[in-house]
């Protein structure tokens, strides 16, 4: 098989999971700008997600968020998704919006609040059983705003105790994906602030506990691809929450702020053997001012472009240059791949899949945006930040 044929074959296997909350209205603490046609319930979110998959051919699963996507019958919702060529993906817990969680959830000093948080996580595993989801995604907003507010060590003990109870509940083919974030909404200390803390807890819990790397969750200048390479080497990279940032956890379209960083991340994924279904490529984004569905389509395309470039790295030439210490030749191998325009290649891949070479233009011509704006009047669901 030629190199390009192998690259095309690999690209046809790639799947990017879209988040239900990206389809809903969202904003910052300053304002949520409602958009016409936005979904009013989880089924309409799946209708929109089906459009992303129909035009990209690379977004077959949708992450749910509980309670934002709470329904009476999760089995029926899974069937609804299946009828649209989709599968329900990761179940995202929410221990950050109840008033009880003001001082934390699973790390809270009050055992009754910790119990409530763990019960919510166990409910999410029940939902996984109903939807057939394999992944429970855990992001804790837990932390403190002032030195002395609570004891750092005791909060780690509470976290470990709560996670162990949930880990015990997981089925043989289910995973717990623990996400870290260096700040926000806590401003002095976050209980899972970095990859090391997430890794340490996952190591203690066992093989079904893995780390989520959210690309917006690092201090500026962090070498994220180093974290990716290290977690892969330790067998503890479970998923990405892909997005883009200029300053903090901006949740912008992945690849829009720093496509070179996304390429370097994808290179380390491929180099480390992580280009497999064991590493979930999820989006975790909010489209506060731009049209949501085309923004999600563009995000999927950005992940595909970074992946295509990373697949084009000449591994043999790179290894030679590295072995001989030829710095400029080694860097040139990386830059040659990054500077390759892979849009024609991806256009061919899409056409070979029976899709339009340009998913965004094809979506714009489809009339879906006009259709949902006319039909979905009133009752729009609040999403992230609303
Ligand atoms: C919050 O900043 C985190 O990125 C979460 O991963 C994400 O927003 C959450 O999973 C949605 O509930
Ligand atoms: Zn995230
Ligand atoms: Zn985030």
XYZ file of C-alpha atoms and ligand atoms in Angstrom:
400
model
C 0.000 0.000 0.000
C 1.405 3.455 -0.897
C 2.023 5.915 1.894
C -0.841 8.148 0.757
C -3.203 5.182 0.507
C -2.263 4.203 4.073
C -2.878 7.764 5.253
C -6.292 7.779 3.581
C -7.173 4.431 5.142
C -6.208 5.725 8.579
C -8.202 8.931 8.115
C -11.293 6.901 7.213
C -11.116 5.220 10.632
C -10.922 8.448 12.637
C -13.963 9.349 14.755
C -14.517 12.611 16.641
C -17.163 12.657 19.362
C -19.297 15.783 19.469
C -20.698 17.119 22.755
C -24.453 17.573 23.139
C -23.881 20.900 24.902
C -22.131 22.399 21.885
C -25.443 22.399 20.017
C -27.305 24.317 22.734
C -27.239 27.994 23.611
C -24.126 28.888 25.570
C -22.181 31.905 26.687
C -20.064 33.392 29.405
C -21.056 34.775 32.812
C -21.579 38.084 30.992
C -24.099 37.007 28.386
C -25.685 34.077 26.557
C -26.600 35.058 22.975
C -29.545 32.851 21.974
C -29.434 31.655 18.386
C -32.407 30.726 16.148
C -33.129 27.017 15.652
C -31.132 25.856 18.648
C -32.272 22.453 20.020
C -35.010 22.427 22.639
C -34.307 18.919 23.933
C -31.749 16.092 23.681
C -33.451 14.561 20.636
C -33.098 17.785 18.659
C -29.434 17.916 19.706
C -29.064 14.452 18.185
C -30.834 15.651 15.020
C -28.160 18.357 14.686
C -25.338 15.963 15.553
C -26.615 13.682 12.787
C -26.043 16.571 10.354
C -22.421 16.896 11.481
C -21.879 13.178 10.964
C -23.747 13.157 7.644
C -21.489 15.865 6.169
C -18.171 14.857 7.779
C -18.580 11.079 7.974
C -16.358 11.288 11.083
C -18.634 12.171 14.009
C -20.652 9.033 14.804
C -20.971 9.469 18.583
C -22.436 12.161 20.814
C -21.411 12.817 24.417
C -24.269 13.421 26.815
C -24.272 15.662 29.840
C -26.324 14.823 32.919
C -28.552 16.589 33.946
C -28.605 18.801 30.849
C -29.624 15.773 28.759
C -31.795 14.105 31.375
C -34.650 12.055 29.837
C -37.103 9.488 31.216
C -35.966 6.680 28.923
C -32.260 6.527 28.011
C -32.743 3.311 26.088
C -35.238 5.084 23.825
C -32.792 7.980 23.403
C -30.067 5.515 22.378
C -32.485 4.027 19.837
C -33.330 7.506 18.546
C -29.613 8.121 18.050
C -29.138 4.780 16.307
C -31.974 5.553 13.892
C -29.964 8.616 12.862
C -26.715 6.781 12.344
C -25.344 7.841 15.711
C -24.354 6.215 19.016
C -24.462 7.809 22.447
C -20.937 8.393 23.710
C -19.429 9.468 26.997
C -21.707 10.374 29.900
C -20.514 13.636 31.418
C -21.344 14.153 35.078
C -22.175 17.514 36.594
C -21.196 18.200 40.196
C -20.732 21.917 39.648
C -24.161 23.576 39.421
C -26.106 22.629 42.584
C -26.091 25.181 45.413
C -24.924 22.355 47.719
C -21.657 22.283 45.804
C -20.561 25.798 46.732
C -17.577 24.430 48.715
C -17.049 21.427 46.471
C -18.772 18.150 45.709
C -16.791 14.910 46.038
C -14.150 16.849 48.039
C -16.636 18.811 50.187
C -15.980 18.893 53.966
C -19.556 17.720 54.659
C -20.009 13.951 54.195
C -23.661 14.437 53.203
C -22.656 16.608 50.227
C -19.985 14.091 49.232
C -22.651 11.378 49.358
C -24.906 13.413 47.077
C -22.061 13.863 44.577
C -21.109 10.178 44.574
C -24.768 9.206 44.175
C -24.935 11.447 41.097
C -21.869 9.728 39.642
C -23.390 6.309 40.347
C -26.578 7.480 38.595
C -24.408 8.359 35.582
C -23.082 4.786 35.528
C -26.682 3.512 35.609
C -27.310 5.704 32.558
C -24.227 4.219 30.864
C -25.762 0.780 31.370
C -28.947 2.026 29.675
C -27.258 3.781 26.745
C -24.427 1.309 26.204
C -21.894 4.090 26.818
C -18.395 2.926 27.731
C -17.050 6.128 29.238
C -17.938 8.137 32.334
C -16.323 11.545 32.067
C -15.556 13.236 35.375
C -14.630 16.885 35.645
C -14.702 18.339 39.146
C -14.949 22.083 39.674
C -13.885 21.310 43.253
C -11.295 23.587 44.762
C -10.846 26.543 47.080
C -10.553 30.304 46.652
C -8.406 31.169 49.623
C -5.407 29.725 51.470
C -6.617 27.998 54.621
C -10.170 27.535 53.344
C -9.801 23.769 53.475
C -7.070 21.176 53.888
C -5.371 20.194 50.606
C -4.500 16.681 51.809
C -7.872 15.893 53.325
C -9.549 16.957 50.050
C -7.339 14.516 48.159
C -8.345 11.762 50.589
C -12.033 12.567 50.055
C -11.528 12.588 46.288
C -9.799 9.192 46.363
C -12.546 7.725 48.561
C -15.336 8.967 46.299
C -13.633 7.881 43.080
C -13.029 4.406 44.512
C -16.751 3.966 45.195
C -17.594 4.859 41.597
C -14.747 2.771 40.178
C -16.109 -0.238 42.050
C -19.473 0.235 40.270
C -18.039 0.259 36.719
C -18.764 -2.695 34.436
C -15.946 -4.726 32.903
C -16.088 -2.778 29.639
C -16.672 0.644 31.172
C -14.088 3.327 31.987
C -13.821 6.360 34.224
C -12.142 9.320 32.495
C -10.775 11.870 34.951
C -10.250 15.368 33.622
C -7.950 17.980 35.144
C -8.078 21.771 34.925
C -5.547 24.204 36.362
C -8.086 26.831 37.506
C -11.724 27.984 37.166
C -14.172 28.114 38.824
C -11.842 27.747 41.852
C -9.134 30.352 41.899
C -6.664 29.407 44.655
C -6.527 25.606 44.371
C -8.296 23.045 42.204
C -8.508 19.504 43.548
C -7.646 17.939 40.163
C -5.449 20.720 38.719
C -2.974 18.920 36.495
C -2.130 15.732 34.671
C 0.041 14.470 37.539
C -2.811 14.547 40.044
C -5.229 12.907 37.622
C -2.605 10.297 36.720
C -1.819 9.504 40.374
C -5.483 8.916 41.204
C -6.058 6.833 38.063
C -2.976 4.731 38.827
C -4.305 3.936 42.318
C -7.808 3.182 41.031
C -6.815 0.665 38.358
C -6.847 -0.008 34.614
C -10.391 1.238 34.041
C -9.421 4.748 35.170
C -7.838 6.961 32.530
C -6.951 10.643 32.138
C -8.726 13.206 29.934
C -6.547 15.910 28.387
C -8.673 18.989 27.759
C -6.523 21.167 25.529
C -7.867 24.342 27.172
C -7.003 23.257 30.709
C -3.314 24.157 30.949
C -1.362 27.241 31.936
C -0.190 29.258 28.927
C 2.927 27.790 27.312
C 2.406 24.273 28.629
C 3.898 21.598 26.377
C 0.699 19.560 26.001
C 2.211 17.089 23.574
C 4.730 16.103 26.287
C 1.807 15.234 28.595
C 0.162 13.280 25.781
C 3.360 11.308 25.044
C 3.884 10.543 28.738
C 0.297 9.459 29.448
C 0.302 7.264 26.342
C 3.615 5.695 27.414
C 2.026 4.917 30.816
C -1.169 3.560 29.217
C -3.266 6.242 30.924
C -4.489 8.521 28.100
C -8.226 7.878 27.835
C -9.550 10.844 25.907
C -9.157 14.381 24.712
C -11.519 17.261 25.218
C -10.475 19.182 22.137
C -10.950 22.946 21.930
C -8.900 26.058 21.351
C -7.829 28.858 23.668
C -6.134 32.213 23.454
C -6.144 32.891 27.196
C -7.873 30.294 29.396
C -10.507 27.602 28.962
C -12.037 29.538 26.068
C -13.681 26.469 24.493
C -13.223 27.862 20.966
C -13.074 25.683 17.836
C -10.188 23.227 18.152
C -7.272 24.184 15.895
C -8.549 27.715 15.443
C -6.061 29.333 17.833
C -2.992 27.138 17.433
C -3.182 24.564 14.603
C 0.558 23.829 15.002
C -0.004 22.714 18.608
C -2.879 20.464 17.506
C -0.618 18.950 14.842
C 2.137 18.313 17.427
C -0.413 16.688 19.738
C -1.691 14.447 16.960
C 1.890 13.537 16.005
C 2.556 12.325 19.568
C -0.738 10.422 19.550
C 0.255 8.591 16.372
C 3.896 8.168 17.470
C 2.706 6.723 20.792
C 0.251 4.251 19.285
C -2.755 6.233 20.485
C -4.520 6.411 17.131
C -6.953 3.739 18.271
C -10.531 3.694 19.643
C -8.989 3.411 23.152
C -8.254 7.157 22.970
C -11.504 9.062 22.503
C -11.214 12.234 20.409
C -13.966 14.327 21.950
C -14.789 17.958 21.349
C -15.581 20.077 24.386
C -16.516 23.463 22.958
C -19.064 26.228 23.185
C -20.090 28.284 20.182
C -21.273 31.446 21.853
C -21.303 33.815 18.868
C -20.871 31.629 15.806
C -23.412 29.294 14.164
C -23.084 26.020 16.056
C -23.434 23.221 13.528
C -20.974 24.621 10.939
C -18.566 25.459 13.786
C -18.672 21.841 14.943
C -18.218 20.622 11.365
C -15.191 22.919 11.012
C -13.817 21.594 14.309
C -14.045 17.998 13.097
C -12.304 19.063 9.885
C -9.547 20.785 11.891
C -8.875 17.581 13.821
C -8.783 15.653 10.530
C -6.343 18.138 8.970
C -3.978 17.990 11.972
C -4.173 14.203 11.903
C -3.500 14.009 8.167
C -0.413 16.208 8.547
C 0.812 14.129 11.488
C 0.335 10.925 9.485
C 2.548 12.414 6.768
C 5.581 12.791 9.053
C 8.415 10.754 7.509
C 9.206 8.617 10.529
C 12.297 6.961 9.037
C 13.896 10.244 7.983
C 13.049 11.749 11.381
C 14.591 8.844 13.279
C 17.747 9.073 11.164
C 18.113 12.791 11.756
C 17.471 12.361 15.494
C 19.954 9.519 15.780
C 22.686 11.544 14.083
C 21.820 14.696 16.016
C 20.992 16.597 12.866
C 18.775 19.205 14.533
C 17.796 21.135 11.432
C 17.058 18.014 9.359
C 14.884 16.596 12.143
C 12.955 19.837 12.534
C 12.575 20.064 8.772
C 10.900 16.656 8.663
C 8.283 17.863 11.152
C 7.817 21.222 9.420
C 7.537 19.641 5.953
C 4.606 17.552 7.183
C 2.991 20.473 8.990
C 3.316 22.749 5.959
C 1.672 20.248 3.622
C -1.744 21.376 2.383
C -3.792 18.253 3.170
C -7.155 19.687 2.121
C -7.043 18.029 -1.356
C -6.177 14.690 0.303
C -9.068 15.031 2.757
C -11.360 16.044 -0.107
C -10.465 12.791 -1.857
C -11.108 10.809 1.328
C -14.565 12.363 1.652
C -15.411 11.758 -1.999
C -14.285 8.133 -1.654
C -16.761 7.924 1.250
C -19.492 9.358 -0.977
C -19.420 12.765 0.738
C -18.939 16.299 -0.520
C -15.270 17.310 -0.408
C -16.214 20.500 1.493
C -18.544 19.639 4.400
C -19.139 23.232 5.517
C -20.292 24.421 2.072
C -22.400 21.295 1.625
C -24.071 21.910 4.994
C -24.753 25.549 4.146
C -26.468 24.453 0.901
C -28.539 21.796 2.686
C -31.102 24.254 4.122
C -30.979 22.595 7.561
C -30.243 25.877 9.330
C -33.255 27.544 7.756
C -35.436 24.500 8.490
C -34.669 24.363 12.226
C -34.922 28.145 12.609
C -38.445 27.961 11.194
C -39.505 24.875 13.177
C -37.828 25.266 16.551
C -39.518 28.285 17.955
C -39.397 28.826 21.725
C -38.348 26.556 24.579
C -34.666 26.538 23.726
C -32.510 24.532 26.119
C -29.957 26.292 28.220
C -26.541 24.822 27.701
C -23.066 25.517 29.015
C -22.728 28.798 30.841
C -26.416 29.648 30.589
C -15.066 22.247 32.075
O -14.290 23.224 31.939
C -14.632 20.957 31.490
O -13.962 21.193 30.283
C -15.632 19.845 31.261
O -15.015 18.774 30.588
C -16.741 20.090 30.362
O -17.065 21.381 30.158
C -17.863 19.257 30.960
O -17.559 17.893 30.716
C -19.236 19.534 30.505
O -19.960 19.104 31.596
Zn -13.420 19.446 29.146
Zn -13.122 23.082 30.030
